[in-house]
Amino acid sequence: MPRTARDVVFVDGVRTPFGKAGPKGIYHETRADDLVVKCIRELLRRNPDLEPARVDEVAVAATTQIGDQGLTLGRTAGILAGLPQSVPGYSIDRMCAGAMTAVTTVAGGIAFGAYDIAVAGGVEHMGRHPMGEGVDPNPRFVSEKLVDESALVMGMTAENIHDRFPQLTKERADRYGVRSQEKAAKAYADNKIQQDLVPIAVRRTNPETGETGWGLATVDEPMRPGTTLEALAGLKTPFRVHGRVTPGTSSGLNDGATASLIAAEDVARELGLPVKMRLVSYAFAGVEPELMGLGPIPSTQKALAKAGLSIDDIGLFELNEAYAVQVLSFLDHFGIDDDDPRVNQWGGAIAFGHPLASSGVRLMNQLARQFEEQPEVRYGITSMCVGFGMGGTVIWENPHWEGK
């Protein structure tokens, strides 16, 4: 019999505070899988009307799937979080768009009727597992000139975008980096971010005394409030001598996890679960790997075409700030001003951090909260560039829209 696709909704999303990767970071002595477990448990705590046995699938993304990020995270984290053993799970990888792909993949299953409710999220502990750890790129990529060597270094791909588009100057990128920090600081001051953060108990060892104690991670560690243009102008350019990409216009190396509840809309309403966003369409696209940051342009074009919408229909944008130049290239392509108030209203990854595979759900959390506050907006997008030359975009509809 022919099937009719069901409407899919974003029920809820949470994340850990994001930390700085490395020995001085808040999660240096915390396991990656435990970060995911905390997020899943918080989703269940916040939604007591959901019987854990009603969860049909757990999809958890990680870019480096070894050590405490290996062993089929969706399954193991689900069991550790207290889900019944009858609930299956799996791991997924699309580098930076891991959590986004976890969401879209389970959404496809829900629309088809294979699932009613699923958990989707991601984790990256870049302190324990640096980007590229254990990988062995095929030498043919370079020897046969399939890609330029710079494609393997994300910061170099950002420099390449500056090269390709001279109007994307270092000064513009610096201004964008400062604004991201300012908007994030204001969002924290206005209590916009904290409500979706899961406090994490962390063990820390004092490097001077060797004594071990416990603390609580409650805020994003990478933020640099008070950042100025003058400070950014003097930063080093680690990817190229006399380059344009600096730590002030990059997202940094971070640790953190996210998780979301995705459901069929009829099931969510039957169970009394919140409906925060309705999925309209999504798309992924490939670009030259050397110009990784351009990926969100064609993925957004594809998603808009599938939805029968134009860029002018989009009232809110949550764009992942892997690099400032990546966002600026997107804005230039679509004729959007650098200071457009629709874009990243509460700041982005330059301030909060970007633990690779987890970030897609952070974007969704922030968009969902903005939808609640802005019922005059009907459509919003979450979009991000993806390593080795890809982009991903999800278009969402605001269920609180008052223009019906």
Coordinates of N, CA and C in Angstrom, one line a residue, residues 10 97 99-101 103-104 277 279 281-284 296 299-300 303 314 316-320 326 330 344 359-371 379-385 391-397:
F10 N 10.8 18.6 16.1 CA 11.8 18.7 17.1 C 11.1 18.9 18.5
A97 N 28.9 17.8 10.7 CA 27.4 17.7 10.6 C 26.9 16.4 11.2
A99 N 25.7 15.5 14.3 CA 24.4 15.5 15.0 C 23.3 15.9 14.1
M100 N 23.6 16.9 13.1 CA 22.6 17.3 12.2 C 22.2 16.0 11.3
T101 N 23.1 15.2 10.9 CA 22.8 14.0 10.1 C 22.1 13.0 11.0
V103 N 20.0 13.7 13.3 CA 18.6 14.2 13.3 C 17.9 13.9 12.0
T104 N 18.5 14.3 10.9 CA 17.8 14.1 9.6 C 17.6 12.6 9.3
M277 N 9.6 22.7 17.0 CA 9.9 23.0 15.5 C 9.3 21.9 14.7
L279 N 9.9 20.0 11.0 CA 10.9 19.9 9.9 C 10.2 20.1 8.6
S281 N 12.3 20.7 5.3 CA 13.1 20.0 4.3 C 14.5 20.0 4.8
Y282 N 15.3 19.2 4.2 CA 16.8 19.2 4.5 C 17.6 18.8 3.3
A283 N 18.8 19.1 3.2 CA 19.7 18.7 2.1 C 21.1 18.8 2.5
F284 N 21.9 17.9 1.9 CA 23.3 18.0 2.0 C 23.9 18.1 0.6
P296 N 27.6 25.2 2.8 CA 26.2 25.6 3.1 C 25.4 26.3 2.0
S299 N 23.8 23.5 -0.2 CA 22.9 22.7 0.6 C 21.6 23.5 0.9
T300 N 21.8 24.8 1.1 CA 20.7 25.7 1.4 C 19.8 25.9 0.1
A303 N 17.8 22.7 -0.2 CA 16.7 22.6 0.8 C 15.6 23.5 0.5
I314 N 13.0 33.1 4.8 CA 13.7 32.6 6.0 C 13.8 33.8 7.0
L316 N 14.9 33.5 10.3 CA 16.0 33.3 11.3 C 17.0 32.3 10.7
F317 N 18.3 32.6 10.9 CA 19.4 31.8 10.5 C 20.2 31.4 11.7
E318 N 20.5 30.1 11.8 CA 21.5 29.6 12.8 C 22.6 29.0 11.9
L319 N 23.7 29.7 11.7 CA 24.8 29.2 10.9 C 25.9 28.9 11.7
N320 N 26.5 27.7 11.6 CA 27.6 27.3 12.4 C 28.9 28.1 12.0
Q326 N 33.5 31.6 6.5 CA 32.5 30.7 6.0 C 31.1 31.3 6.1
F330 N 28.6 32.8 2.8 CA 27.2 32.5 2.7 C 26.3 33.8 2.6
N344 N 22.2 34.4 13.5 CA 22.9 34.1 14.7 C 22.6 35.1 15.8
S359 N 27.6 19.8 17.2 CA 27.2 21.2 17.0 C 25.8 21.3 16.4
G360 N 25.4 20.4 15.5 CA 24.2 20.6 14.8 C 23.0 20.8 15.7
V361 N 22.9 20.1 16.9 CA 21.8 20.2 17.8 C 21.9 21.5 18.6
R362 N 23.1 22.0 18.8 CA 23.2 23.3 19.4 C 22.5 24.4 18.6
L363 N 22.7 24.3 17.3 CA 22.0 25.3 16.4 C 20.5 25.1 16.5
M364 N 20.0 23.9 16.5 CA 18.6 23.6 16.6 C 18.0 24.1 18.0
N365 N 18.8 23.9 19.1 CA 18.3 24.4 20.4 C 18.1 25.9 20.3
Q366 N 19.0 26.6 19.7 CA 18.9 28.1 19.7 C 17.8 28.6 18.8
L367 N 17.7 27.9 17.7 CA 16.6 28.3 16.7 C 15.2 28.0 17.4
A368 N 15.1 26.9 18.1 CA 13.8 26.5 18.7 C 13.4 27.6 19.8
R369 N 14.4 28.0 20.6 CA 14.1 29.0 21.6 C 13.7 30.4 20.9
Q370 N 14.4 30.7 19.8 CA 14.1 32.0 19.1 C 12.7 31.9 18.5
F371 N 12.3 30.7 18.0 CA 10.9 30.5 17.5 C 9.9 30.9 18.6
Y379 N 9.7 30.6 9.2 CA 10.7 29.6 8.8 C 12.1 30.1 9.3
G380 N 12.8 29.1 9.6 CA 14.2 29.3 10.0 C 15.1 28.2 9.5
I381 N 16.4 28.4 9.4 CA 17.3 27.3 9.0 C 18.4 27.1 10.0
T382 N 18.9 25.9 10.0 CA 20.2 25.6 10.7 C 21.1 25.0 9.6
S383 N 22.3 25.5 9.5 CA 23.2 25.2 8.4 C 24.6 25.2 8.8
M384 N 25.4 24.3 8.2 CA 26.8 24.2 8.6 C 27.7 23.7 7.5
C385 N 28.9 24.1 7.5 CA 29.9 23.5 6.5 C 30.4 22.2 7.2
G391 N 28.2 20.6 2.8 CA 27.4 21.5 3.6 C 26.1 20.8 3.9
G392 N 25.5 21.2 5.0 CA 24.2 20.6 5.4 C 23.2 21.7 5.8
T393 N 22.0 21.6 5.5 CA 21.0 22.6 5.8 C 19.7 21.9 6.2
V394 N 19.0 22.4 7.2 CA 17.7 21.9 7.6 C 16.8 23.1 7.7
I395 N 15.7 23.1 7.1 CA 14.7 24.2 7.2 C 13.6 23.7 8.1
W396 N 13.3 24.6 9.1 CA 12.3 24.3 10.1 C 11.1 25.4 10.1
E397 N 9.9 24.9 10.4 CA 8.8 25.8 10.6 C 8.5 26.1 12.0

